[in-house]
mmCIF file of C-alpha atoms and ligand atoms in Angstrom:
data_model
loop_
_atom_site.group_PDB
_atom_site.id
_atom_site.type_symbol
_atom_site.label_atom_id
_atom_site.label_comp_id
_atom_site.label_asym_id
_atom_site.label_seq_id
_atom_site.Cartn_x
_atom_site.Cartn_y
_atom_site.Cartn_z
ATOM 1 C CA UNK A 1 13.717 1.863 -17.036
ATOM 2 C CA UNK A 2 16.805 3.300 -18.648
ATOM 3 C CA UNK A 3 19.637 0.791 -19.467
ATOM 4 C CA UNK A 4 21.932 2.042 -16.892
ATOM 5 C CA UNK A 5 19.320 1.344 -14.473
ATOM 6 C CA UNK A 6 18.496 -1.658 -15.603
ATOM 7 C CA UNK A 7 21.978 -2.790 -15.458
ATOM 8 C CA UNK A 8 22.151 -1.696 -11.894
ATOM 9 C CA UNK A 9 19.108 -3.460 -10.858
ATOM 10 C CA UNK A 10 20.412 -6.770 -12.927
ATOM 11 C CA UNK A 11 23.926 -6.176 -10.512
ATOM 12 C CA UNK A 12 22.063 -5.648 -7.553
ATOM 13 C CA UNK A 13 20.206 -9.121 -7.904
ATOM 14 C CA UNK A 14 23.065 -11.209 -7.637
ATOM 15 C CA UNK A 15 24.658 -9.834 -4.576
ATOM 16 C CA UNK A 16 24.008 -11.656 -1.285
ATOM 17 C CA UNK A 17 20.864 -10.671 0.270
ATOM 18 C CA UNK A 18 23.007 -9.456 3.527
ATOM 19 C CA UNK A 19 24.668 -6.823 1.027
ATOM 20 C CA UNK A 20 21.116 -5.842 0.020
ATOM 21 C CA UNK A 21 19.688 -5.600 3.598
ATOM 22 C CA UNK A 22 22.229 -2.079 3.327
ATOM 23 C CA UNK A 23 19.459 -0.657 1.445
ATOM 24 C CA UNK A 24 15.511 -2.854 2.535
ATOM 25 C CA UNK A 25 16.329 -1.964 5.792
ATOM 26 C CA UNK A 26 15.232 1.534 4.893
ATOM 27 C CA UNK A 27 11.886 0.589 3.566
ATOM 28 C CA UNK A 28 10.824 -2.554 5.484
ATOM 29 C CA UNK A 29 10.827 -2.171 9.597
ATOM 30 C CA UNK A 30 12.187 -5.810 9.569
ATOM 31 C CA UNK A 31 11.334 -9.422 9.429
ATOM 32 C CA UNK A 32 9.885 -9.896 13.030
ATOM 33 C CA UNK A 33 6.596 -8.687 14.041
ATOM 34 C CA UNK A 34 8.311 -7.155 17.230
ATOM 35 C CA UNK A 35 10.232 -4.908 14.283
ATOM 36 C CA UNK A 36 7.204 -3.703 12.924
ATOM 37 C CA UNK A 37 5.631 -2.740 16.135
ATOM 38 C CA UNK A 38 8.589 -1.244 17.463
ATOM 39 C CA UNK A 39 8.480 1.046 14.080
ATOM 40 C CA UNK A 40 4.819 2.101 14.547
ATOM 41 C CA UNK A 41 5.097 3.461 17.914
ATOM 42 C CA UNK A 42 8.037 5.607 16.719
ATOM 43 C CA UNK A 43 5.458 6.959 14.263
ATOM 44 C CA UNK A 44 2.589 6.831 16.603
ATOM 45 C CA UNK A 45 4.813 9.171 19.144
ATOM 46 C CA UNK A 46 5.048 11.460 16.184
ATOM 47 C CA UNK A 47 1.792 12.061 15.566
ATOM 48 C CA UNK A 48 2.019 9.730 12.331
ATOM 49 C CA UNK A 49 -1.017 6.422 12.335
ATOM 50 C CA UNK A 50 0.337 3.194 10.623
ATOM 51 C CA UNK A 51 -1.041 0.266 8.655
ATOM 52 C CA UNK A 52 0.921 -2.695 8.816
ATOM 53 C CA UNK A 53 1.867 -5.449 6.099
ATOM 54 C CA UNK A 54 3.342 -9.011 6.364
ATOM 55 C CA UNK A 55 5.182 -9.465 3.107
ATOM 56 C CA UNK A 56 4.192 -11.842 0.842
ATOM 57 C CA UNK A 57 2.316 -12.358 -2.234
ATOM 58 C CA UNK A 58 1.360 -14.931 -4.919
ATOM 59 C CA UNK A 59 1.594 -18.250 -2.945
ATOM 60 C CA UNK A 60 1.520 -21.916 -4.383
ATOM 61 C CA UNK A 61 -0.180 -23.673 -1.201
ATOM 62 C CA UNK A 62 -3.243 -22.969 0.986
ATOM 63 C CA UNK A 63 -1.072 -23.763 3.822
ATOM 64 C CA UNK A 64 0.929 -20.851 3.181
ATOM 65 C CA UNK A 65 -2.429 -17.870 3.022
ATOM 66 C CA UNK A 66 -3.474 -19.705 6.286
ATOM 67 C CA UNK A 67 0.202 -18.977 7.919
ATOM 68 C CA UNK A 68 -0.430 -15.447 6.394
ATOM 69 C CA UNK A 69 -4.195 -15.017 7.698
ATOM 70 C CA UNK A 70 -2.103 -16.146 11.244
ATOM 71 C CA UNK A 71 0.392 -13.170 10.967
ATOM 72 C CA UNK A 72 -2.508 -10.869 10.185
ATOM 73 C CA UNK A 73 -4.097 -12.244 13.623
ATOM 74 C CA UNK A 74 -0.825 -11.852 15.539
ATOM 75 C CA UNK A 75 -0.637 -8.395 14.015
ATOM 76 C CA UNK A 76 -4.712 -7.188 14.886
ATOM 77 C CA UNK A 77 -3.312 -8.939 18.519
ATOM 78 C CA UNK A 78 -0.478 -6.561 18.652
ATOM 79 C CA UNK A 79 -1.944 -3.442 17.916
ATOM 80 C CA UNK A 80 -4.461 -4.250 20.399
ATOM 81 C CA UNK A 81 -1.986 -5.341 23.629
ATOM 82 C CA UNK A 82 0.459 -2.041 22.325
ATOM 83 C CA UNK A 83 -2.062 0.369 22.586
ATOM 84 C CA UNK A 84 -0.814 1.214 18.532
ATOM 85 C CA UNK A 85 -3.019 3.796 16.550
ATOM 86 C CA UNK A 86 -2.725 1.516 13.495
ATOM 87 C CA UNK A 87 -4.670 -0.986 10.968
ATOM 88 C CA UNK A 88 -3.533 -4.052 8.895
ATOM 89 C CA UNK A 89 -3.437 -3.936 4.833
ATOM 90 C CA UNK A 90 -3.450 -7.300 2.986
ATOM 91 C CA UNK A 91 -2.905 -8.823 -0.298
ATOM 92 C CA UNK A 92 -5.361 -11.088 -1.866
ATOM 93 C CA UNK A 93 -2.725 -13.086 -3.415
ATOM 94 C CA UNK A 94 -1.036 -13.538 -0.185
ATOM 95 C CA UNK A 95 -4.344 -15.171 1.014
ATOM 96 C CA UNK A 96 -4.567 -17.393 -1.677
ATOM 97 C CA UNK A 97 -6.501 -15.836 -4.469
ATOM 98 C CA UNK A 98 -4.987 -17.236 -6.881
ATOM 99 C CA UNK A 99 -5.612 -20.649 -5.520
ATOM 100 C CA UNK A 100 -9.191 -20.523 -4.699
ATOM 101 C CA UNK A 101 -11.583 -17.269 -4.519
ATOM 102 C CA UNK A 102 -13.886 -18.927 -2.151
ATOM 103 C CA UNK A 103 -11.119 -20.256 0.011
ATOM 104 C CA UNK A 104 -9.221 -16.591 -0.401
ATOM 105 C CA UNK A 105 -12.805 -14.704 0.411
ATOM 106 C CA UNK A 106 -13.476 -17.316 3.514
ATOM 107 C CA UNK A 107 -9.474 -16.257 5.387
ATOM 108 C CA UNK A 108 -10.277 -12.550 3.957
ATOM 109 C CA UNK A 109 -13.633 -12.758 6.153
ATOM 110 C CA UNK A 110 -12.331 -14.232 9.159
ATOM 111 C CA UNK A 111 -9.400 -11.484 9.478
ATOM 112 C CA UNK A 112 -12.331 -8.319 8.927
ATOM 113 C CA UNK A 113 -14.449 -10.428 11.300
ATOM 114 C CA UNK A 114 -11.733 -10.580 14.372
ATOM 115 C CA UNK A 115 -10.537 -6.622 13.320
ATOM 116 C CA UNK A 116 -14.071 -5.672 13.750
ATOM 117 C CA UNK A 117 -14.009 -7.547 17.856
ATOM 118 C CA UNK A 118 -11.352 -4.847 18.432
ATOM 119 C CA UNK A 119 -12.778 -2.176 16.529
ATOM 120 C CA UNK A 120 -10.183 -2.030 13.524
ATOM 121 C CA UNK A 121 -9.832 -2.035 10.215
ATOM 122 C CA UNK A 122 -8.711 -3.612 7.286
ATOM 123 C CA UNK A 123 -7.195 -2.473 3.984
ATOM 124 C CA UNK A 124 -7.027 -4.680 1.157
ATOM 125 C CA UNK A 125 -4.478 -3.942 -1.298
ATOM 126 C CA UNK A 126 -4.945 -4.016 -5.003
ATOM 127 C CA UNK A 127 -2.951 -6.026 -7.275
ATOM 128 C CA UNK A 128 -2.201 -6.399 -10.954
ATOM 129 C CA UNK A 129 -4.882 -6.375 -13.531
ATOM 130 C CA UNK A 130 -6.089 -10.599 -13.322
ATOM 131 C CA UNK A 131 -7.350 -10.000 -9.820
ATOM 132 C CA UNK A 132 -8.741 -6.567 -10.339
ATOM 133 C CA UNK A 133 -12.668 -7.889 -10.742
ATOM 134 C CA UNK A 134 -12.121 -10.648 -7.905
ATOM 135 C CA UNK A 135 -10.900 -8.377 -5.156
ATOM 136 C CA UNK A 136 -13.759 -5.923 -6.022
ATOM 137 C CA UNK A 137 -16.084 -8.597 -6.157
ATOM 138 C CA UNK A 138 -14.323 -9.906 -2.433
ATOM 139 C CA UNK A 139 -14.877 -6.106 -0.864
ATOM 140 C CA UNK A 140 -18.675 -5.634 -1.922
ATOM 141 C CA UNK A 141 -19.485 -9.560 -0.441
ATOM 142 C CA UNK A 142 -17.494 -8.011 2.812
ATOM 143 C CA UNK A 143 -19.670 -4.883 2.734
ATOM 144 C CA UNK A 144 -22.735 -6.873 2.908
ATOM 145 C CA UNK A 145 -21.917 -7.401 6.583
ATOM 146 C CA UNK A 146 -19.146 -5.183 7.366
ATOM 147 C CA UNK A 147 -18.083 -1.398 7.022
ATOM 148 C CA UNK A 148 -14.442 -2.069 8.579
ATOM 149 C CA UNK A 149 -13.045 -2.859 5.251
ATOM 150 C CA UNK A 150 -11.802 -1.008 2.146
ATOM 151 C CA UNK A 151 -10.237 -1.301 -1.026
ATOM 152 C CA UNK A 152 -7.153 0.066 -3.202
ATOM 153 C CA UNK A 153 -8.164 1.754 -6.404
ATOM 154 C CA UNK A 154 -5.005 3.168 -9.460
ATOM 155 C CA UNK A 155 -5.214 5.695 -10.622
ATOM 156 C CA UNK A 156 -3.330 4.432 -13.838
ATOM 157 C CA UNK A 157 -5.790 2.031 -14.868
ATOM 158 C CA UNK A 158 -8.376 3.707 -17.329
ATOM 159 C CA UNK A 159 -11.187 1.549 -15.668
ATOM 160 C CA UNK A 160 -10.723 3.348 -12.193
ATOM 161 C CA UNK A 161 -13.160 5.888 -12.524
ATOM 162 C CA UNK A 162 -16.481 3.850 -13.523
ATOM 163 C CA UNK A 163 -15.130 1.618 -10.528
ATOM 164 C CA UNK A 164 -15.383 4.188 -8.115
ATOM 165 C CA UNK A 165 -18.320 5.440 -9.174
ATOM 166 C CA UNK A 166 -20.289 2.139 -8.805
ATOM 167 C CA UNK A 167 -18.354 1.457 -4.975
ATOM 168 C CA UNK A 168 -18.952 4.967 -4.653
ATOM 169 C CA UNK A 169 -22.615 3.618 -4.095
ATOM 170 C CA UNK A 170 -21.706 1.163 -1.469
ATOM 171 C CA UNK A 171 -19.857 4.038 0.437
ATOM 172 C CA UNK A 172 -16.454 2.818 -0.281
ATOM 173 C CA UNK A 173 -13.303 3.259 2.252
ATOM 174 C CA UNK A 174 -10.346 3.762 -0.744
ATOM 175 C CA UNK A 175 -6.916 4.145 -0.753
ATOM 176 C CA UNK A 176 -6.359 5.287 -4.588
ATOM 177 C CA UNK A 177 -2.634 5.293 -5.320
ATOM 178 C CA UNK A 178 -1.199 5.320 -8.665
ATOM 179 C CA UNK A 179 -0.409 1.662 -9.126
ATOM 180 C CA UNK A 180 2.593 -0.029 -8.817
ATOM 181 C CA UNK A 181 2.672 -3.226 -11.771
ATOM 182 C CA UNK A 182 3.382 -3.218 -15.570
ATOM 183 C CA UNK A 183 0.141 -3.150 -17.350
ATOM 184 C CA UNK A 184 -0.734 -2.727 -21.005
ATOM 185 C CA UNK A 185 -1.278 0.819 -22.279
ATOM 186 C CA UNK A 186 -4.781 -0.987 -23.035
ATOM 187 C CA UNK A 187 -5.837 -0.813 -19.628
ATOM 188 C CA UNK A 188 -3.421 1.949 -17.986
ATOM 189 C CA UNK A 189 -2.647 5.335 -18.856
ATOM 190 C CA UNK A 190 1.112 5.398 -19.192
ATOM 191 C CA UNK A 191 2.310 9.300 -19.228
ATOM 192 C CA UNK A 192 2.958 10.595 -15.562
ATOM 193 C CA UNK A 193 0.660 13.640 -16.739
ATOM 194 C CA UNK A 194 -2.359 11.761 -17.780
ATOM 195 C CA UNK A 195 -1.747 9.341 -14.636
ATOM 196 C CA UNK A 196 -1.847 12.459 -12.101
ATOM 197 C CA UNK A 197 -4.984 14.065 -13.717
ATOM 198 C CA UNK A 198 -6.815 10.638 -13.576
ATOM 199 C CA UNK A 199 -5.809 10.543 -9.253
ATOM 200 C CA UNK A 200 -6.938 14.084 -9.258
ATOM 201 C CA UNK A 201 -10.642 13.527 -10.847
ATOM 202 C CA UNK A 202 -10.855 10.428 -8.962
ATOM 203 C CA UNK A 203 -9.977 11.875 -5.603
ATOM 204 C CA UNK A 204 -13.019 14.264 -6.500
ATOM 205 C CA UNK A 205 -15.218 12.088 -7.105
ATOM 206 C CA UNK A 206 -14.506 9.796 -4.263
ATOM 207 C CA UNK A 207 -14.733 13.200 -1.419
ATOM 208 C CA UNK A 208 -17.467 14.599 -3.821
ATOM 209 C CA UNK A 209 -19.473 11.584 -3.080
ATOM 210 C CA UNK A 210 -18.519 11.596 0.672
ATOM 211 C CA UNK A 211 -16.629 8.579 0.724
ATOM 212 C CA UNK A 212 -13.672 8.048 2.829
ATOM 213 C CA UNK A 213 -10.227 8.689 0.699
ATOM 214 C CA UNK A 214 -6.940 7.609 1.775
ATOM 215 C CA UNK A 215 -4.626 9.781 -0.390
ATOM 216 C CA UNK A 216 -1.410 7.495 -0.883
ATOM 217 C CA UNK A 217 1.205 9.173 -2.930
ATOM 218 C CA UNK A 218 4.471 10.785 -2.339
ATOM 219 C CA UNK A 219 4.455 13.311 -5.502
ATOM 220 C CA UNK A 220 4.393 17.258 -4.100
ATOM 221 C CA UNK A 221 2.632 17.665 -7.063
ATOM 222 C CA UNK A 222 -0.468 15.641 -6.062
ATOM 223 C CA UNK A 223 -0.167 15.995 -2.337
ATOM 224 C CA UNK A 224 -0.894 19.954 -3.177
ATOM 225 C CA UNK A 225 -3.689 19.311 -5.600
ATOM 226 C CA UNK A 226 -4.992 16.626 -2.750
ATOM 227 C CA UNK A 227 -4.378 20.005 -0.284
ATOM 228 C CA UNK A 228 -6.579 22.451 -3.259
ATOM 229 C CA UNK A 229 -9.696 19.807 -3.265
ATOM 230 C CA UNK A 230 -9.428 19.550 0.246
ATOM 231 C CA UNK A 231 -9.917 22.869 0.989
ATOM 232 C CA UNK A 232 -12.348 23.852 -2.525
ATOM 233 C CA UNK A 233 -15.134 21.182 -0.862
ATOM 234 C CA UNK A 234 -14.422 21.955 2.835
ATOM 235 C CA UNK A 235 -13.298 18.358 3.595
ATOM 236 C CA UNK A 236 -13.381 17.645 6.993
ATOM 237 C CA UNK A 237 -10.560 15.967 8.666
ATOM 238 C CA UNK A 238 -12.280 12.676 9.242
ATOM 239 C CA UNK A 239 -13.540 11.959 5.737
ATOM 240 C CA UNK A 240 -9.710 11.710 4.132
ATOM 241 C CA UNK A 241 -6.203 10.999 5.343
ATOM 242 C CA UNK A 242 -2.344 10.973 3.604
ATOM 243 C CA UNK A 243 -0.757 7.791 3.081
ATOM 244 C CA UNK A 244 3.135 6.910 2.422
ATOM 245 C CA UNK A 245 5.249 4.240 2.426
ATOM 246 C CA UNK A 246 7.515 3.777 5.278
ATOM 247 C CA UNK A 247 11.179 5.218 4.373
ATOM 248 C CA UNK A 248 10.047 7.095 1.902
ATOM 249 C CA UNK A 249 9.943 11.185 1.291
ATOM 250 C CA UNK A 250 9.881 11.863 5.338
ATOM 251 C CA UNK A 251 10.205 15.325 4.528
ATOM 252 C CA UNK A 252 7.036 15.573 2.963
ATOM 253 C CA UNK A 253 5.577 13.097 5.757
ATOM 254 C CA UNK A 254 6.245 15.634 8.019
ATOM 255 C CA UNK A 255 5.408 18.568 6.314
ATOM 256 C CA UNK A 256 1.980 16.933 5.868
ATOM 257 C CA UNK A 257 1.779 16.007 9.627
ATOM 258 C CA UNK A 258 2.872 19.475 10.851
ATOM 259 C CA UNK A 259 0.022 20.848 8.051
ATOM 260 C CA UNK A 260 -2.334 19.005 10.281
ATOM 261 C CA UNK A 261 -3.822 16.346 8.376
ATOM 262 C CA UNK A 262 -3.646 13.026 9.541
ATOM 263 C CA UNK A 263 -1.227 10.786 7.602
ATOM 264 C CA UNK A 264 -0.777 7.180 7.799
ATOM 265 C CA UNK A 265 2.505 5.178 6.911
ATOM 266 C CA UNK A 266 2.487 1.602 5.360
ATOM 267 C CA UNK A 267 5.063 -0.467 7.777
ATOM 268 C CA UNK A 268 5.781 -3.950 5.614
ATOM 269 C CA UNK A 269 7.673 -6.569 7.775
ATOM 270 C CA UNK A 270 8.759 -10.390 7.348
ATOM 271 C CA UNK A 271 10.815 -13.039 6.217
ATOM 272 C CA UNK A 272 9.757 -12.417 2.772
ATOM 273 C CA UNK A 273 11.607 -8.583 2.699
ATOM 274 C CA UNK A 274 13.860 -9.543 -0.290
ATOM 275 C CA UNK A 275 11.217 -9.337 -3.101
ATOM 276 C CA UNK A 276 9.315 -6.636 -1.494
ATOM 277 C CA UNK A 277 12.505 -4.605 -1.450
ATOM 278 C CA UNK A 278 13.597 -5.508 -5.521
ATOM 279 C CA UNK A 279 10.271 -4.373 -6.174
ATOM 280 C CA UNK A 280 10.880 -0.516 -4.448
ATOM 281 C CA UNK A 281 14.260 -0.843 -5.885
ATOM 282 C CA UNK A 282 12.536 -1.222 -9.704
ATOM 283 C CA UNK A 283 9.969 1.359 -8.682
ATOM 284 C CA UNK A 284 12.488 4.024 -8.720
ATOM 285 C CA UNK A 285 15.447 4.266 -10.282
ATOM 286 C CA UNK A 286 17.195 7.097 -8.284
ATOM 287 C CA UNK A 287 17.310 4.190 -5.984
ATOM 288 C CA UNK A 288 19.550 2.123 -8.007
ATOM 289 C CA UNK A 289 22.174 4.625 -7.905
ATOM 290 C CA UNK A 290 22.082 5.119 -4.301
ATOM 291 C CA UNK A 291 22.009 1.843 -3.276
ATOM 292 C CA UNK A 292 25.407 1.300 -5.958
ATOM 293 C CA UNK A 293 27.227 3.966 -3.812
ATOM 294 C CA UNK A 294 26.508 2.392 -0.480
ATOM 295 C CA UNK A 295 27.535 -1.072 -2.019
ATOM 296 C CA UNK A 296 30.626 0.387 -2.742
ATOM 297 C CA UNK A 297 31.042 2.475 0.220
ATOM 298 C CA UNK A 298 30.336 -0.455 2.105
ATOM 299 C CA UNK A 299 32.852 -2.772 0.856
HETATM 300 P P1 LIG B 301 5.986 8.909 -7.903
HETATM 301 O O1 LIG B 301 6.300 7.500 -8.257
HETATM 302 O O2 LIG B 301 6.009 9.925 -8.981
HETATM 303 O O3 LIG B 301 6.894 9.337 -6.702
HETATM 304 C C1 LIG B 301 7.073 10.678 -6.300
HETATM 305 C C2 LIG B 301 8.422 10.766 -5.608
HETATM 306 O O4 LIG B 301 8.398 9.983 -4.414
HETATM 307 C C3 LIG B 301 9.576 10.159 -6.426
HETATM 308 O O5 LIG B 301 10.145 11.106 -7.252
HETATM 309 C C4 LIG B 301 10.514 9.672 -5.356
HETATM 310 O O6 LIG B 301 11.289 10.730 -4.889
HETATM 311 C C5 LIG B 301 9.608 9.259 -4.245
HETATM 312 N N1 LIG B 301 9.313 7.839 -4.260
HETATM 313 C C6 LIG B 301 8.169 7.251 -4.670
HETATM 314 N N2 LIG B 301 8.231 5.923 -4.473
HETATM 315 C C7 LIG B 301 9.442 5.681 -3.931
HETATM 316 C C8 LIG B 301 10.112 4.497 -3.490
HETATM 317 N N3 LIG B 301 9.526 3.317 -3.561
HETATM 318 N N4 LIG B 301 11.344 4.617 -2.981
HETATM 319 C C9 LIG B 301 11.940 5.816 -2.856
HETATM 320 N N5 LIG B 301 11.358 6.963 -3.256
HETATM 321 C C10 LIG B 301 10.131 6.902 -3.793
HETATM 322 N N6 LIG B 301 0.262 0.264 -5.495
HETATM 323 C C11 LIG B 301 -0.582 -0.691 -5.940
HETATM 324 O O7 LIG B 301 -0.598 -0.983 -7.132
HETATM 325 N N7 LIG B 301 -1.400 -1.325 -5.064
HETATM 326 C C12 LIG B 301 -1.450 -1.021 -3.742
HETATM 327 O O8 LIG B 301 -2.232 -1.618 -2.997
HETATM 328 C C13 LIG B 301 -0.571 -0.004 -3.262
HETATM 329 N N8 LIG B 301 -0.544 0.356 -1.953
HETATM 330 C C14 LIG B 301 0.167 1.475 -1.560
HETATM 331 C C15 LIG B 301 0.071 1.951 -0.250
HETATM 332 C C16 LIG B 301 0.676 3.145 0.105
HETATM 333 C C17 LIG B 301 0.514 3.659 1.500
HETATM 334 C C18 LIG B 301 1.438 3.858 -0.857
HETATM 335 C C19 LIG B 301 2.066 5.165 -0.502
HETATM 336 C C20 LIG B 301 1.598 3.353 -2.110
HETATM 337 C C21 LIG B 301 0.976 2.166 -2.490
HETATM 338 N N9 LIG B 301 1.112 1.651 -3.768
HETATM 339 C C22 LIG B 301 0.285 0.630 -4.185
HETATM 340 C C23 LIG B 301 2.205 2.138 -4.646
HETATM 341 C C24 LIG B 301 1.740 3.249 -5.569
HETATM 342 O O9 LIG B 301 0.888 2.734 -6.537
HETATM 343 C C25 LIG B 301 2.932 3.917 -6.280
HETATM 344 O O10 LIG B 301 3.641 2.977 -7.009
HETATM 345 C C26 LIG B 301 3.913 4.626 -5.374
HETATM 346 O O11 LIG B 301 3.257 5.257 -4.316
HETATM 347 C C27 LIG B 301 4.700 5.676 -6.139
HETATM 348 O O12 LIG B 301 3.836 6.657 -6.670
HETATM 349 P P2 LIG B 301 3.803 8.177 -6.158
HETATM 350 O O13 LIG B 301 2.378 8.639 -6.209
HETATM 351 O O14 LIG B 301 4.449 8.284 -4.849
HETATM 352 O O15 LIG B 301 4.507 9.006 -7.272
#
């Protein structure tokens, strides 16, 4: 990040978190459930599918993954008694990985199993680099016994293409994004070239293999190679879907939708909105100045 940017973000960290709602309220549908609900059937009248996230990550006590693994039930519940076309992502950290694999794999296990008693799905999200092996270890116990769960794969880290090829085996359901966290140039590519061309031979690979690819990016770049090897392989419409996060590019959301392929958008809600939003805002820093100007205008 630039230092102008940097100094914005630095600014925009010590202002009261009422001042900073101006901008998360844009990216997160709020911090009740009701919000998030309320949010997907707006999409779902659109056309648009959602998955839905409680915030949260990294916690410090079991109690806390088992309030999470709660929220995740109240949100399979919710979907259901709504009618919603939508699915639930979660993070492993969030359900105490960190803590305790067996403890994190044993809450993981009991949200796939009550999904799967009303025929849904969930996502599991991919963190940084330390919980990498453990959450693909996690997914191929799951798969053992269930095929309503699938992973996250980035398309930054250099390891992401053996990885697919071995889940690849297990017939994987991915969502490969780029990757969100600061990693060393060790493990992940760092130019935005080299980062798009690994997404593009690893969205191949995945649809060459006839696994199930959820493309989640909002770069026109990639979203038209997605559109290329889409229609090079004849891809049919069930085997892939678009994914974006919710307040972001709705142009190209649309453009997407009215192109007919079926997109899905990632709804985050909860309490814990504050350090989901700092994280978008240090994602991109276009943000920072927009969110300056509506400070300002604001006051
Ligand atoms: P890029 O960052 O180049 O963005 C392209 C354009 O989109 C930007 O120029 C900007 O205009 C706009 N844009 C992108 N992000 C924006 C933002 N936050 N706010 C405003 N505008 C933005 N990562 C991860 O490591 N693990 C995970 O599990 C997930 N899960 C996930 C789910 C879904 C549905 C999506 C869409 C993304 C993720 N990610 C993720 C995040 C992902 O790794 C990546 O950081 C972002 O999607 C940004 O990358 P793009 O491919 O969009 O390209």
């Amino acid at each position: 990040m630039n230092p102008i940017n940097n100094f914005i973000v630095q600014f925009v960290k010590i202002l009261p978190k009422r001042v900073v709602y101006i901008f998360a309220k844009k990216y997160v549908a709020g911090s009740k459930l009701e919000d998030a609900v309320k949010v997907v059937k707006e999409l779902n009248a659109k056309g648009i599918i959602g998955t839905m996230d409680v915030l949260g990550e990294s916690i410090t006590k079991k109690s806390e993954a088992e309030e999470t693994k709660r929220h995740c039930f109240e949100m399979l519940d919710a979907i259901k008694n709504n009618n919603l076309d939508a699915n639930v992502s979660i993070k492993p950290t969030s359900l105490g990985l960190n803590l305790d694999k067996e403890f994190c794999y044993k809450q993981i296990e009991e949200i796939v199993q009550k999904a799967k008693e009303y025929n849904n799905f969930i996502r599991i999200d991919m963190e940084d680099t330390p919980y990498t092996d453990d959450t693909f270890a996690i997914l191929t116990r799951l798969q053992e016994n269930y095929n309503n769960v699938g992973v996250v794969v980035q398309a930054y880290l250099r390891r992401t293409f053996d990885d697919v090829v071995k889940l690849n085996k297990l017939k994987t359901n991915y969502r490969l994004c780029k990757g969100i966290y600061v990693e060393p140039e060790k493990l992940a590519f760092k130019g935005k070239q080299e980062i798009r061309d690994n997404f593009v031979k690893v969205l191949d690979k995945m649809l060459s293999d006839g696994n199930y690819a959820g493309i989640a990016t909002h770069d026109d770049y990639l979203v038209r190679e997605s559109y290329k090897l889409i229609e090079e392989k004849k891809i049919s419409k069930d085997k892939y879907e678009f994914q974006m996060l919710y307040g972001v590019t709705e142009s190209l959301r649309d453009k997407i939708n009215s192109d007919g392929h079926r997109i899905r958008v990632y709804v985050p809600w909860g309490e814990n909105w504050y350090a989901y939003s700092m994280r978008r805002l240090q994602e991109n820093p276009m943000l920072a100045w927009y969110i300056t100007k509506s400070i300002f205008s604001f006051k």
